[in-house]
Every structure is written in C-alpha cells, then in structure tokens.
Coordinates of C-alpha atoms and ligand atoms in Angstrom, one line a residue:
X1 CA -103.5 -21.8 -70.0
X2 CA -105.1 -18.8 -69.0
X3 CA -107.5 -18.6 -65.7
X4 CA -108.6 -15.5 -63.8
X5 CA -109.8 -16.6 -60.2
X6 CA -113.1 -15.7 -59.6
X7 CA -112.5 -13.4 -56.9
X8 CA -113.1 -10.1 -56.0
X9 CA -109.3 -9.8 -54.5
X10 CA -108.6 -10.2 -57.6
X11 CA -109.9 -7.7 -59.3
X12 CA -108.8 -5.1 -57.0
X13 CA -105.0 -6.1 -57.0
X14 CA -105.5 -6.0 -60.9
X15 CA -106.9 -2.6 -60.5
X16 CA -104.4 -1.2 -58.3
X17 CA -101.7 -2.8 -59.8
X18 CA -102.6 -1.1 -63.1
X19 CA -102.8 2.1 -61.4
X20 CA -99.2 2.0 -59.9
X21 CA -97.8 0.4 -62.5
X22 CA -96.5 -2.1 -60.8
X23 CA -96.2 -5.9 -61.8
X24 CA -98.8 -8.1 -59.6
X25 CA -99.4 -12.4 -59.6
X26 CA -101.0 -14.4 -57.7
X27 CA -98.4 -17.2 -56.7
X28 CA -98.1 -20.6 -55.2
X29 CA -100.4 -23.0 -53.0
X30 CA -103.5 -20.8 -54.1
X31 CA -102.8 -21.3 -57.7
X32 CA -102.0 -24.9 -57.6
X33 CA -105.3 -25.9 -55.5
X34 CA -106.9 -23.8 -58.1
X35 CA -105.9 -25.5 -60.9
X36 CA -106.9 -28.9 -59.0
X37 CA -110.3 -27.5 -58.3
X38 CA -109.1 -28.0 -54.6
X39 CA -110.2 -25.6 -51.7
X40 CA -106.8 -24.3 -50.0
X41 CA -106.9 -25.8 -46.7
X42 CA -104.9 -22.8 -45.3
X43 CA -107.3 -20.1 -46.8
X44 CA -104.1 -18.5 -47.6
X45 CA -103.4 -16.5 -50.6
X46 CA -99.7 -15.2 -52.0
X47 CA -99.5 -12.4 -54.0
X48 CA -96.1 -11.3 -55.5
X49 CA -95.3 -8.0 -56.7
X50 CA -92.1 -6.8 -58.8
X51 CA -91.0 -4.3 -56.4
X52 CA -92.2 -2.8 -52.7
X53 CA -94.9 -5.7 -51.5
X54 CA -96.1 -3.5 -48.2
X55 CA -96.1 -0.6 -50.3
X56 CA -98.7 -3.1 -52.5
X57 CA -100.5 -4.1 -49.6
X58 CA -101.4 -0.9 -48.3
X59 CA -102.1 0.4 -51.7
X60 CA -105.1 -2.9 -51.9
X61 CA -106.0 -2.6 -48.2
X62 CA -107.0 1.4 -49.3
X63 CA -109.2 0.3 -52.4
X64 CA -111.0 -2.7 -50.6
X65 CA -111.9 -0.2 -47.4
X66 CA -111.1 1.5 -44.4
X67 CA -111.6 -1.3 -42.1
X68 CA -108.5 -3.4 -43.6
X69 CA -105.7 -3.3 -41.1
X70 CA -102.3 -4.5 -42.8
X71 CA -99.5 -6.1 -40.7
X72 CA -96.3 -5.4 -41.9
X73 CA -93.6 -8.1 -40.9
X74 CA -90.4 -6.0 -41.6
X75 CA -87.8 -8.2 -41.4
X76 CA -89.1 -10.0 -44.1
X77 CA -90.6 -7.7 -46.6
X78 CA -93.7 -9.2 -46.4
X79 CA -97.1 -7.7 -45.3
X80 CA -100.3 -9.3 -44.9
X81 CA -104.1 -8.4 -44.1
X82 CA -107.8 -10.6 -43.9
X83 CA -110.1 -10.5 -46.4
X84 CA -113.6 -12.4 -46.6
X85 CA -112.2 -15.6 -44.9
X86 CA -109.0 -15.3 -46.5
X87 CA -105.5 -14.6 -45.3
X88 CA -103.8 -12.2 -48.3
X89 CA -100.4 -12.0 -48.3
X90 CA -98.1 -9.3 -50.0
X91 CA -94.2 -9.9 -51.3
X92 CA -91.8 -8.4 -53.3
X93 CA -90.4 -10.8 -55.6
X94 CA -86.5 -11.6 -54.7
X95 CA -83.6 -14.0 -55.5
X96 CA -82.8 -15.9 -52.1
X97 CA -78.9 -16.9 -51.7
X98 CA -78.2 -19.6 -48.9
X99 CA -74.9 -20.3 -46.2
X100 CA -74.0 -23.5 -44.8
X101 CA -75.4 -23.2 -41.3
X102 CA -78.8 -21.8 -41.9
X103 CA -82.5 -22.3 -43.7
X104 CA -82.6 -18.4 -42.9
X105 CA -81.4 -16.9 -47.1
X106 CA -80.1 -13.8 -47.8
X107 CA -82.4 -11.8 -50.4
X108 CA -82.2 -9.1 -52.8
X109 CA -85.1 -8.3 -55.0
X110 CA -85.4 -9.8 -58.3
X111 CA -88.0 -10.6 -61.2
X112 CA -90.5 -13.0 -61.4
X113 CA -88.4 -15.2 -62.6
X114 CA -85.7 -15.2 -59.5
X115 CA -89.3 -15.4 -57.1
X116 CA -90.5 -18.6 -58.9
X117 CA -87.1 -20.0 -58.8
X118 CA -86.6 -20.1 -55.2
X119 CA -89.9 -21.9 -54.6
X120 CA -89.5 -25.4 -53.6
X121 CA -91.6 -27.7 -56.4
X122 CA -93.0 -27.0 -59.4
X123 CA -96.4 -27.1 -58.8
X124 CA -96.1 -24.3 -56.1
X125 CA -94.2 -22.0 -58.7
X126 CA -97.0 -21.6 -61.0
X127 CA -97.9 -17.7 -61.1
X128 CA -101.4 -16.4 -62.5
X129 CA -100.7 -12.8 -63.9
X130 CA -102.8 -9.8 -62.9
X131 CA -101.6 -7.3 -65.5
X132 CA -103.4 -5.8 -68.1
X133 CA -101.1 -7.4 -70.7
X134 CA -102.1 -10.8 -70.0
X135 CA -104.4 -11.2 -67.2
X136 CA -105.3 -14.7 -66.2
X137 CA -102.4 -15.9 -68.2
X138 CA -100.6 -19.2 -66.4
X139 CA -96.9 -18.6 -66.0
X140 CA -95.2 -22.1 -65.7
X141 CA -91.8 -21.5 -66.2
X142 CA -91.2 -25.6 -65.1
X143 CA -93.8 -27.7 -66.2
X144 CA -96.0 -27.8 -63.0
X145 CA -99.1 -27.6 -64.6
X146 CA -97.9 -31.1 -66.5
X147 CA -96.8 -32.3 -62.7
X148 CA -100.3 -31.6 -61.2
X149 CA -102.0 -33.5 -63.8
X150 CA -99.4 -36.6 -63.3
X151 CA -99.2 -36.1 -60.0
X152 CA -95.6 -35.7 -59.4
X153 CA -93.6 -33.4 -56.6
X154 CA -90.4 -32.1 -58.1
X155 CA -88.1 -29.8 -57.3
X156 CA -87.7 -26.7 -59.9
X157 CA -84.0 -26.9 -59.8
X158 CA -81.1 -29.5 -59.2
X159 CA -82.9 -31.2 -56.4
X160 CA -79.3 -31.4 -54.0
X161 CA -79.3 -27.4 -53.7
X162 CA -82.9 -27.1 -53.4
X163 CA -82.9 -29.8 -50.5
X164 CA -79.5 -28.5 -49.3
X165 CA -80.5 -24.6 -48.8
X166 CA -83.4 -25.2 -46.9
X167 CA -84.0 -28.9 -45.6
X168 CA -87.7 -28.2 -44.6
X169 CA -88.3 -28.8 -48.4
X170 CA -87.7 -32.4 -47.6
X171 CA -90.6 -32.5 -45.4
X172 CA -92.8 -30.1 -47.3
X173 CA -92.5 -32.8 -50.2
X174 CA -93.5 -35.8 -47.9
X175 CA -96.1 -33.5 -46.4
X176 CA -97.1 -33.0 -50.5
X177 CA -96.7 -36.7 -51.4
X178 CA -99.2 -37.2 -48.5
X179 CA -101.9 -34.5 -48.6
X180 CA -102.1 -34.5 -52.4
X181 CA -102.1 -38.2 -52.9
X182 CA -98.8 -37.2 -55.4
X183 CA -95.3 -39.2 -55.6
X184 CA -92.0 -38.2 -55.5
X185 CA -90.1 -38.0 -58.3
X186 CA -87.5 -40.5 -58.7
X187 CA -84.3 -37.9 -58.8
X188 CA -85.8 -35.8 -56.0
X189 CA -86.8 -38.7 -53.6
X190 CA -83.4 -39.6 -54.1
X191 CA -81.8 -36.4 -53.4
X192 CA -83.9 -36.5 -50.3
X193 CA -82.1 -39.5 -49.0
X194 CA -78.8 -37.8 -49.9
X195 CA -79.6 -34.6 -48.1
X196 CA -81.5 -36.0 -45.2
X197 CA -78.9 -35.1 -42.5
X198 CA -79.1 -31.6 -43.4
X199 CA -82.1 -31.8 -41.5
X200 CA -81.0 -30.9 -38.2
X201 CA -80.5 -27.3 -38.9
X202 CA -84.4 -27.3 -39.0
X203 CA -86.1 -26.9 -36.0
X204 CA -88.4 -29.1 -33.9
X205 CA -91.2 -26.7 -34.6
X206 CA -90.9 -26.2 -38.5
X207 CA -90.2 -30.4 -38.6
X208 CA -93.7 -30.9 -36.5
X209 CA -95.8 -28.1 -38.2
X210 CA -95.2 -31.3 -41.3
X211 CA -95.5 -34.0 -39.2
X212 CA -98.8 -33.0 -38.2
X213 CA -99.3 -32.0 -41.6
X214 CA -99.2 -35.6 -42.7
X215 CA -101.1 -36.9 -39.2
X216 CA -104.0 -35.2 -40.6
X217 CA -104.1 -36.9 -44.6
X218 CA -105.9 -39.4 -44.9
X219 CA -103.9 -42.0 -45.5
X220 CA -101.1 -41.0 -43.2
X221 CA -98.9 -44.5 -43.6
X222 CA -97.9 -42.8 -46.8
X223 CA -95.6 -40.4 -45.8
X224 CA -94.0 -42.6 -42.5
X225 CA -93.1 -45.0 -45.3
X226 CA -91.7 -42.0 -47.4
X227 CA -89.8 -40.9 -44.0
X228 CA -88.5 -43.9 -43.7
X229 CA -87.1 -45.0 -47.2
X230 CA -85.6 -41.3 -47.2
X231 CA -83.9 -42.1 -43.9
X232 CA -85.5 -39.0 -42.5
X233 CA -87.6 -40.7 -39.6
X234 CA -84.7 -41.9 -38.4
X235 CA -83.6 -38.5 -37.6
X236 CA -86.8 -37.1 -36.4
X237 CA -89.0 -40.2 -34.6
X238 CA -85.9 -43.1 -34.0
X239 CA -88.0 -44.3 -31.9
X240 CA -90.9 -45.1 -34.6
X241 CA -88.4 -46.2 -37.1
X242 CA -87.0 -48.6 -34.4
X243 CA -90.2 -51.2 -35.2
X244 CA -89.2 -51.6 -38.3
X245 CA -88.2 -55.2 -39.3
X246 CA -88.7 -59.1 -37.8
X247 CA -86.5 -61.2 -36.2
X248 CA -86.7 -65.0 -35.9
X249 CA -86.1 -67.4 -33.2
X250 CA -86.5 -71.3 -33.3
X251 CA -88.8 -70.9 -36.4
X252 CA -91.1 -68.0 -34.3
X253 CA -91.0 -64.5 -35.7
X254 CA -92.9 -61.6 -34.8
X255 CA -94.8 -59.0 -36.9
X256 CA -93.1 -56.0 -38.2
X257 CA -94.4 -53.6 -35.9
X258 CA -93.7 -50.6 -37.9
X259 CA -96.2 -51.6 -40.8
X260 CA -98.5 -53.0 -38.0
X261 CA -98.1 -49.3 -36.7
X262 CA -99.0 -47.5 -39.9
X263 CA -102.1 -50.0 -40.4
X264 CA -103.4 -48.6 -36.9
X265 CA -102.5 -45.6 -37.7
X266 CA -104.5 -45.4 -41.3
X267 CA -107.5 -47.2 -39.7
X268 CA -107.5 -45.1 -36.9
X269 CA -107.4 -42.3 -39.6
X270 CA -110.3 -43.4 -41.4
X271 CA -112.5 -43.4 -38.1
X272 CA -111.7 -40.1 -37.1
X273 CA -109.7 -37.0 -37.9
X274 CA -108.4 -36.6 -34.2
X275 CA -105.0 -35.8 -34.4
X276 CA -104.4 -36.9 -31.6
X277 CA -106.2 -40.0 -31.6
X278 CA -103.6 -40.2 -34.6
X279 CA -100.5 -39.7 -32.4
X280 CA -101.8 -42.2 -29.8
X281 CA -101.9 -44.6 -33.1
X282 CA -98.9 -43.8 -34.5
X283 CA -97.2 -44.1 -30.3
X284 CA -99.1 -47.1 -29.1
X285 CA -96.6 -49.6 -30.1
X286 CA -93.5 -47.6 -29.5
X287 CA -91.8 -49.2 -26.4
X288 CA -91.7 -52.9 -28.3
X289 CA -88.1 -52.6 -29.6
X290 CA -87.4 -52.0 -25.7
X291 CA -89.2 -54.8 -24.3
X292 CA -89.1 -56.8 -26.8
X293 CA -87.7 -60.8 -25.1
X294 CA -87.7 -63.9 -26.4
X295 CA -89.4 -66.9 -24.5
X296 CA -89.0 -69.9 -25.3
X297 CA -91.7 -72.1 -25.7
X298 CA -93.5 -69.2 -26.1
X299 CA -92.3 -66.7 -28.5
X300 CA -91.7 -63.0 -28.5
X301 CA -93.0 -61.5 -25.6
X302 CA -92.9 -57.2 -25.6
X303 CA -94.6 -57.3 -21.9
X304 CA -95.4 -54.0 -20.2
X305 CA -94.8 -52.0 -23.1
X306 CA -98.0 -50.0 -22.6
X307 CA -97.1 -48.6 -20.0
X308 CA -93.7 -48.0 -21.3
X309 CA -94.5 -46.5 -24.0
X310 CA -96.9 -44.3 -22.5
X311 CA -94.3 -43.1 -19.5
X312 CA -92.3 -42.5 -23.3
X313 CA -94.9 -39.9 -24.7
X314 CA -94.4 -36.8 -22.4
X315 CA -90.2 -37.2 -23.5
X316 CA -91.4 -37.5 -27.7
X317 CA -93.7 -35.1 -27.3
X318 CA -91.2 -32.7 -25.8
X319 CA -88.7 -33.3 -27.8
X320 CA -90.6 -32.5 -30.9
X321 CA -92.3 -29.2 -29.4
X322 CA -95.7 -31.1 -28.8
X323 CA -97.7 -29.9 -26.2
X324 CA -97.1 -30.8 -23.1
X325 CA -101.0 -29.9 -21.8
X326 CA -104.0 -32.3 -21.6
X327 CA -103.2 -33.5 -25.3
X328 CA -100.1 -35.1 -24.5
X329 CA -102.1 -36.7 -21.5
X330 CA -104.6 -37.9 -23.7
X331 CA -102.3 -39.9 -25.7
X332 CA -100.0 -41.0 -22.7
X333 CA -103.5 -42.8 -21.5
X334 CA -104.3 -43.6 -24.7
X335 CA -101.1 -45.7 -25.4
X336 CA -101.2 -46.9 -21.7
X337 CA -104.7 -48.4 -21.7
X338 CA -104.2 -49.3 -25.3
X339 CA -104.5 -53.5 -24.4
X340 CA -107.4 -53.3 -22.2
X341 CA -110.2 -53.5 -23.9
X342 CA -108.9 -56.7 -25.7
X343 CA -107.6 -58.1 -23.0
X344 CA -110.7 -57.6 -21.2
X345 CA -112.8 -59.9 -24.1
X346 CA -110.6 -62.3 -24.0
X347 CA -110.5 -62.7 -20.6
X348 CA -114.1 -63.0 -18.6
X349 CA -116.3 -59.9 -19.3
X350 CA -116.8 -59.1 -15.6
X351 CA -118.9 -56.6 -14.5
X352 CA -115.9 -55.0 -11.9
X353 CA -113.5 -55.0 -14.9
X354 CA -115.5 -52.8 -17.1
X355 CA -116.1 -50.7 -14.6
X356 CA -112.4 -50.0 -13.5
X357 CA -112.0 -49.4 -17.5
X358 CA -114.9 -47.0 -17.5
X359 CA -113.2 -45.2 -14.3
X360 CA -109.8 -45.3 -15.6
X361 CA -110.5 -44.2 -19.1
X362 CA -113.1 -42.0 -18.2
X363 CA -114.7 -39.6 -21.1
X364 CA -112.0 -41.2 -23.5
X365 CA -113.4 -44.6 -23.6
X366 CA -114.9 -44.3 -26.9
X367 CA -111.4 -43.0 -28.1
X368 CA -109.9 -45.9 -26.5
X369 CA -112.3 -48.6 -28.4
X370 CA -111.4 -46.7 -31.4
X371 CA -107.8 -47.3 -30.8
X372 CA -108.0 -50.7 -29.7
X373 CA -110.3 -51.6 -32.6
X374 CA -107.8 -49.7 -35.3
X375 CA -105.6 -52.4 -33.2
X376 CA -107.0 -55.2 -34.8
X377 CA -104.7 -56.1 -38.0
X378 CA -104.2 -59.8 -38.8
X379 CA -104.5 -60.9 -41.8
X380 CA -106.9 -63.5 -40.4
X381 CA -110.0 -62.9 -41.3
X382 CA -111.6 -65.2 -38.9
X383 CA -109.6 -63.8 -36.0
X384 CA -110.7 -60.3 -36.9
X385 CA -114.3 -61.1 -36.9
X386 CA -114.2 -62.9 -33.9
X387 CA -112.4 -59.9 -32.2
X388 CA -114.9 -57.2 -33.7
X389 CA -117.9 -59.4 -32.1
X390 CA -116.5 -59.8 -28.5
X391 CA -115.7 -55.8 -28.8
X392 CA -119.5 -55.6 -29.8
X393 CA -120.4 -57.2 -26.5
X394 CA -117.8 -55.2 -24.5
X395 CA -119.3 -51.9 -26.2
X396 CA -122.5 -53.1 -24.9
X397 CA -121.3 -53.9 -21.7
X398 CA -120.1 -50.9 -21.2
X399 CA -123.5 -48.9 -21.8
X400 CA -125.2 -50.8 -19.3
X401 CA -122.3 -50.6 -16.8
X402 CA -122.4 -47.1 -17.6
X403 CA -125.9 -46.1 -17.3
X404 CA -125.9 -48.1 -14.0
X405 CA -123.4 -46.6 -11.9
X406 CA -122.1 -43.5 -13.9
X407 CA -118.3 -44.6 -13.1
X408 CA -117.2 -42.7 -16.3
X409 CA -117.1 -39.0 -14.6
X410 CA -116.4 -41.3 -11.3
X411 CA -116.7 -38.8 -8.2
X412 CA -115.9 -39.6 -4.7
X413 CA -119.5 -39.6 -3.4
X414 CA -117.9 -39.1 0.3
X415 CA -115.2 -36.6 0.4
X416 CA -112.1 -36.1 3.0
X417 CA -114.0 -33.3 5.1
X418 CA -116.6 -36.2 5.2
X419 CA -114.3 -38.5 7.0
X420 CA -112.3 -36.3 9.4
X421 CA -115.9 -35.0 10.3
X422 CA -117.4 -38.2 10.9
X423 CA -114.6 -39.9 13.2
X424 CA -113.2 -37.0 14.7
X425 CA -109.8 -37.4 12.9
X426 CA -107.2 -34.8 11.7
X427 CA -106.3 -34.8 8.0
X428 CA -103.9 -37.6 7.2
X429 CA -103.0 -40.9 5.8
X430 CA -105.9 -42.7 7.3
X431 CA -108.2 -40.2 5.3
X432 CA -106.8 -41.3 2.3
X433 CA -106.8 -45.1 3.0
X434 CA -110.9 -45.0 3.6
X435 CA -111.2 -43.0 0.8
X436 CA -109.5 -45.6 -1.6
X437 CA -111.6 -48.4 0.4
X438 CA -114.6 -47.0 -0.7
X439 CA -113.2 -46.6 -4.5
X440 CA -112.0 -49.8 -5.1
X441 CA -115.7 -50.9 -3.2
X442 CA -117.5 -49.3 -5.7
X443 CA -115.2 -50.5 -8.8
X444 CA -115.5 -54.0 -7.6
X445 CA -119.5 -53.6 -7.4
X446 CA -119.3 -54.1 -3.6
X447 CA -121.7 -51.2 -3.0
X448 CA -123.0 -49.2 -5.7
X449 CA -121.9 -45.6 -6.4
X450 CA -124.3 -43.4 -3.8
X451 CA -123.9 -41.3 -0.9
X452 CA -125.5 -43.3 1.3
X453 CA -123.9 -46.9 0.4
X454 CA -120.5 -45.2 0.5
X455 CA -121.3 -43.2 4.3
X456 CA -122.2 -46.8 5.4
X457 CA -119.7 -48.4 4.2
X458 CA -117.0 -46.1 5.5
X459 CA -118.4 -46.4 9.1
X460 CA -117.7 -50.3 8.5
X461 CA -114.6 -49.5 7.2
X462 CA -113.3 -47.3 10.1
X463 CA -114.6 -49.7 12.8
X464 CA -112.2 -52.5 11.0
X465 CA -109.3 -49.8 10.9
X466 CA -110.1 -49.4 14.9
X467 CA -111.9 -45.9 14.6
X468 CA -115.1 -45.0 16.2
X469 CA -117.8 -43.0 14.8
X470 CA -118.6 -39.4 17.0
Ligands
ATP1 P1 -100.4 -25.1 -47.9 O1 -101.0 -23.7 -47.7 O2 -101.3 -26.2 -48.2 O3 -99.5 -25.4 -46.7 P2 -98.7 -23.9 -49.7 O4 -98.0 -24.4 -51.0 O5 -99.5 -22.7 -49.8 O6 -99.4 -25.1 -49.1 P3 -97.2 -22.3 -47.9 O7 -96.3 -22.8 -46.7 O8 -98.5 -21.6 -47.6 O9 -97.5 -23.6 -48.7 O10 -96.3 -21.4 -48.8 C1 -96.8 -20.7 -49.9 C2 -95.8 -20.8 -51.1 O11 -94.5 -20.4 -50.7 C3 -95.6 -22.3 -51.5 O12 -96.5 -22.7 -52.5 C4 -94.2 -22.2 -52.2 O13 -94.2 -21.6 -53.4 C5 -93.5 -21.2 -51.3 N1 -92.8 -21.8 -50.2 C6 -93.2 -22.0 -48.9 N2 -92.2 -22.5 -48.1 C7 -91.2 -22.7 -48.9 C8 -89.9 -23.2 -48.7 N3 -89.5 -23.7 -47.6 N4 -89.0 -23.2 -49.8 C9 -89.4 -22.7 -51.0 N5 -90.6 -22.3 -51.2 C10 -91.5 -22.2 -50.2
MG2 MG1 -100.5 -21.7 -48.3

C-alpha cells in the first residue's frame, strides 16, 4: 500500500529529511485513522526519525517559519511543536527494555524496526515513509493494515510481555475495542485477564485518562463489559463491578444491576456527550450491593442508596484522580436526586413537589430528567411507555412551575441584614430559622417568591417566634 498524506507537514519533513539525510515516517494513531478515513480525535501527529528526533524537530520548525517554537522534553528524547491545528511530534526511533516494578523502559536507539516493535497493537505500528526511496510506501511489519479492515486489536508481540512491560496497554486496548468499534483478539483478551494485576503499577491518572476515554465512545457498555470479563474493573471500579449478578429469595430476584447500569449508561450516552452526565450514569446505582435487604413479602429492597451512593462519589472520584471541583458535585447531586423525578409521577404531581425539585436541582434539572429517563430499562414495553408519558407531564409541569415562580436560580428574596434590620436582632440562630420559614413558604406555594410576600410573611413569622417589628 502506498499513501502520501495530503499534508503540507508532510512535505516539509520529506524535504528536510532528504536534506539531512536522515530517515523520517510518519507513525502510529495518525496513520491508522488515516487509513480508516477517520479524523484523529487528538489532532496529534508522530513522526519518527532514525537518529536525533529534536535535532529533526528544529531542523522542520526552521523550514515551516520563524514563528514555530519547539519544546524539547529532554528526558525523553522527544520534542514537539503546533502546526495548523495540529500537535507534531518528533522521536528518535529506540528499542525500549522493561524491569519488574516499573511502566517507565529503559531505551537505546534503534531502527525502525525496534521503534515499531515497542508499540502496543498492530494497527498503531503502521509507519508511512517519507524518504525519497519510497515515499508514501506503508510499512506493516505485522499485518495491521489486515487488522484495521477486520477490526481486530492485537498485540505485535507475545501478548504476556507486551501486557507485562507496560500494563496501560491493557486499558489502551479496551479504550481501542471501545472507540473503534474493534474486538479483542482472542489470545490478547486472554493475556489481558492473565496480566490484569500488573495493573497497579499504573497510576490513577494514566488508568482514568482511559476510563474517560471509553466514557466518551458511544457505546460505552462495551468496554465496562471488557473490564469486567478481563477482571480489570475489579481492580480499578470494585465498586461498579460489585452489581454484577442476581440473587434469589422465595422465588423473588432482582435485576442485575451492573447490566442495568451499562443500559443507563449507553442511553444516557446516546442523549448527550456529557461526560459527566456519563459518570453520574455509570454511579447512580453504585451503593445497591450496600443496601441491598431482603423483605419479605416484599422483595429486595436497596433503600436510601441515592443518597449513599452519592455521599460515595467525592471518595471514587478521589481515588481515581477525578476532580474534586463542581464536576464531582454535579454528579454527587446527580446520583442523589437520581429517583426523584420518578418518584414524583408516581406519586401525586403536586405543585410544592416540583418546585422543591426545581430548587434542589436547580440549573441541572434537565440533566437530571435525562438521567432519570436513561433510568427507565425494563423490558416492558408497556411500563416504559407509561413511564415516558407521566415524565412528559412532569416536564411540562415543570415549565409552568418554572416560569411561575423562577425557583430554579431560587434566591432568598429577604436576606439576613433584612431580618436583623427589621426586628432589631443581632446575627444568630433566630436569623437563620426565619430565613428557612420563608424558604420552605415559598417551596410549599404558601406565598409566592417576591419581596414583598416574603417581608410580610417574615413579620408574621417573627410575631409567632415572640419578636416585634421596630
Ligand atoms: P489517540 O491519539 O486516539 O489516543 P494514538 O494511537 O495516537 O491514539 P497516543 O497515545 O497518541 O495514541 O500514542 C501514539 C502512538 O504511540 C500509538 O499509536 C502507539 O503506536 C504508541 N504508544 C502510545 N502509548 C503506548 C504504550 N503505552 N505502549 C506502546 N505504544 C504506545
Ligand atoms: Mg495520538
């Protein structure tokens, strides 16, 4: 196969590389997304060069302009720079040697060869040569061109030492499985499942970077059940893997809650590409395994797992080097108002209860329909179209609560200084009690939400409390 990108980059590494006589290729995730006709979602390209790859940067940067700074990361021999929209970056080819202890080789500089046989599948060792000899010519040492068109992730070498050297590989594979829509082959899935405890000499942030790699495909489900069946999610989300599987009681069992989980998780997926709408579907179920009882007469119960699971997110979210800002509180309300909206439709539709779930969700209440919708998964038809029309009528509700009394950006329409002001009081406990009063007022549709209502209403409030207006 022979393909020159159509790219000016291109041409000038060609150039330069012909001038210096030095051996240039374009190599890995560019090459395969090119062959698939696929934009590169990183914008990243990898060039490697048989000898000094700074020196080869530089050299490029020069040609293109003066503008073109190069970055130079020392320690690994690597220098990069921006072009157009593109991140170019510069190697000199090596052949990596591993320890025990460590995803962090040794290297030594080596040929092509060496360089494509430390790359982790075959379809990101396919080179594209931009020498003069053969320029454009594919150089596919291991059949990846034939894996791209099957679809198949495979590791270039014996699949326990490629795993066993650097264990990110194992993720990087799912991650591939997932984004391209490829499988596994059969001797590498299984080497994964061999090697997977190797994969606490990763750490949190490498494992993540992939986890959030596979959030974002669109059908994520795909690589939790590859996680799974590899034993890897064990290791790196127990507490997702922990739904897994049924248990029966007096002829009552339960749903598997881990494929329940991946069914919320894909619909919420499909809806929107929030990753972290994503995260609060792949969390929203995670305390059941701890609150899981059995009643009987009734069945399995998993009561006040909301809000367990959501006091859950800030510890999974530090543990796996998630933020810990106003993301992680998004999905820690998320997964605690996760039952709300369907409990309120199958309860009465009161006016009081939306508006409490307008105040409590606030500017995520379309996120938190979205959720509870993705919710919905029996395989009951009838049940499911009965439960999308009463969320119709709740949606509705909610718009005309909305536009009514604006509780969504609810704002104390009487303020503390308010309060001490008008009875004379210092700052304390007593401030804060009227203040709630004329919250929970307003939620409960007692008075609607104005300045004037609420001043009136905490005079009343006061007198009941024994204070006396100045
Ligand atoms: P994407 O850009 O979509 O994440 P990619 O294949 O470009 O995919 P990068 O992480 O950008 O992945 O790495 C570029 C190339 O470097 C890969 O195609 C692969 O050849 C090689 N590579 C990256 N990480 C590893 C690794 N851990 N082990 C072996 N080779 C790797
Ligand atoms: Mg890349």
């Amino acid at each position: 196969m022979k393909i020159f990108p159509d790219d000016r980059i291109f041409e000038v590494v060609a150039k330069v590389a012909d001038r210096e006589q030095v051996e240039a290729y374009v190599i890995g995730g560019y090459v395969r997304d090119h062959i698939m006709g696929r934009e590169n979602p990183d914008r990243d390209i990898d060039i490697v060069v048989i000898g000094d790859g700074p020196a080869m940067a530089r050299a490029v940067a020069r040609e293109i302009g003066r503008d073109i700074r190069v970055t130079v990361f020392r320690t690994f021999g690597t220098a990069m720079f921006r072009y157009r929209d593109y991140d170019v970056e510069f190697v000199g080819a090596r052949k990596e040697s591993y320890s025990e202890d460590s995803r962090k080789p040794s290297v030594i500089p080596g040929t092509l060869e060496d360089d494509q046989n430390r790359r982790d599948f075959t379809i990101n060792a396919l080179a594209i040569s931009l020498n003069k000899e053969n320029p454009g010519e594919v150089l596919d040492p291991f059949g990846g061109i034939e894996d791209i068109r099957n679809g198949i992730i495979r590791t270039p070498l014996d699949p326990d030492a490629t795993f066993s050297d650097d264990p990110l590989r194992m993720m990087r594979a799912v991650r591939f499985a997932t984004g391209l829509g490829f499988r596994i082959e059969e001797g590498t899935l299984a080497s994964i499942a061999r090697n997977a405890k190797r994969i606490s000499i990763v750490s949190s942030e490498r494992i993540t970077v992939e986890l959030n790699k596979i959030m974002a495909a669109a059908t994520p489900s795909t690589g939790f059940l590859l996680l799974e069946q590899t034993g890897l999610l064990p290791l790196i989300l127990p507490e997702i893997s922990k739904l897994s599987g049924v248990e029966d009681k007096d002829g009552k069992g339960h749903k598997d809650n881990f494929h329940h989980t991946l069914k919320v998780l894909d619909n919420a997926a499909e809806k929107s590409d929030d990753l972290w709408l994503r995260w609060a579907a792949l969390l929203h179920d995670v305390a059941k395994p701890l609150t899981k009882k059995f009643v009987p007469g009734t069945g399995w119960t998993f009561h006040g797992h909301e809000f367990l699971g959501a006091k859950m997110v800030p510890e999974i979210f530090k543990r796996l080097k998630l933020p810990l800002n106003d993301r992680m509180k998004y999905v820690r309300k998320l997964v605690g108002l996760h039952l709300r909206p369907i409990a309120l439709v199958q309860d009465e539709v009161t006016d009081s209860a939306i508006r409490r779930l307008l105040f409590e969700a606030g500017d995520d209440i379309d996120d938190l329909m979205l959720l509870c919708e993705a919710d919905i998964t029996s395989g009951n038809m009838m049940k499911v179209r009965k439960h999308r029309e009463n969320f119709a009528l709740v949606r509705r509700k909610l718009r005309e609560i909305e536009e009514k009394d604006a509780v969504r950006t609810f704002q104390p329409p009487v303020h503390g200084d308010e309060i001490i002001e008008a009875f004379g009081i210092p700052p304390g406990p007593m401030v804060g009690v009227i203040k709630s009063a004329i919250k929970e007022a307003i939620l409960d549709g007692v008075i609607p939400n104005d300045h004037q209502a609420a001043r009136d209403f905490m005079i009343k409030k006061g007198r009941e409390l024994g204070l006396e207006p100045r």
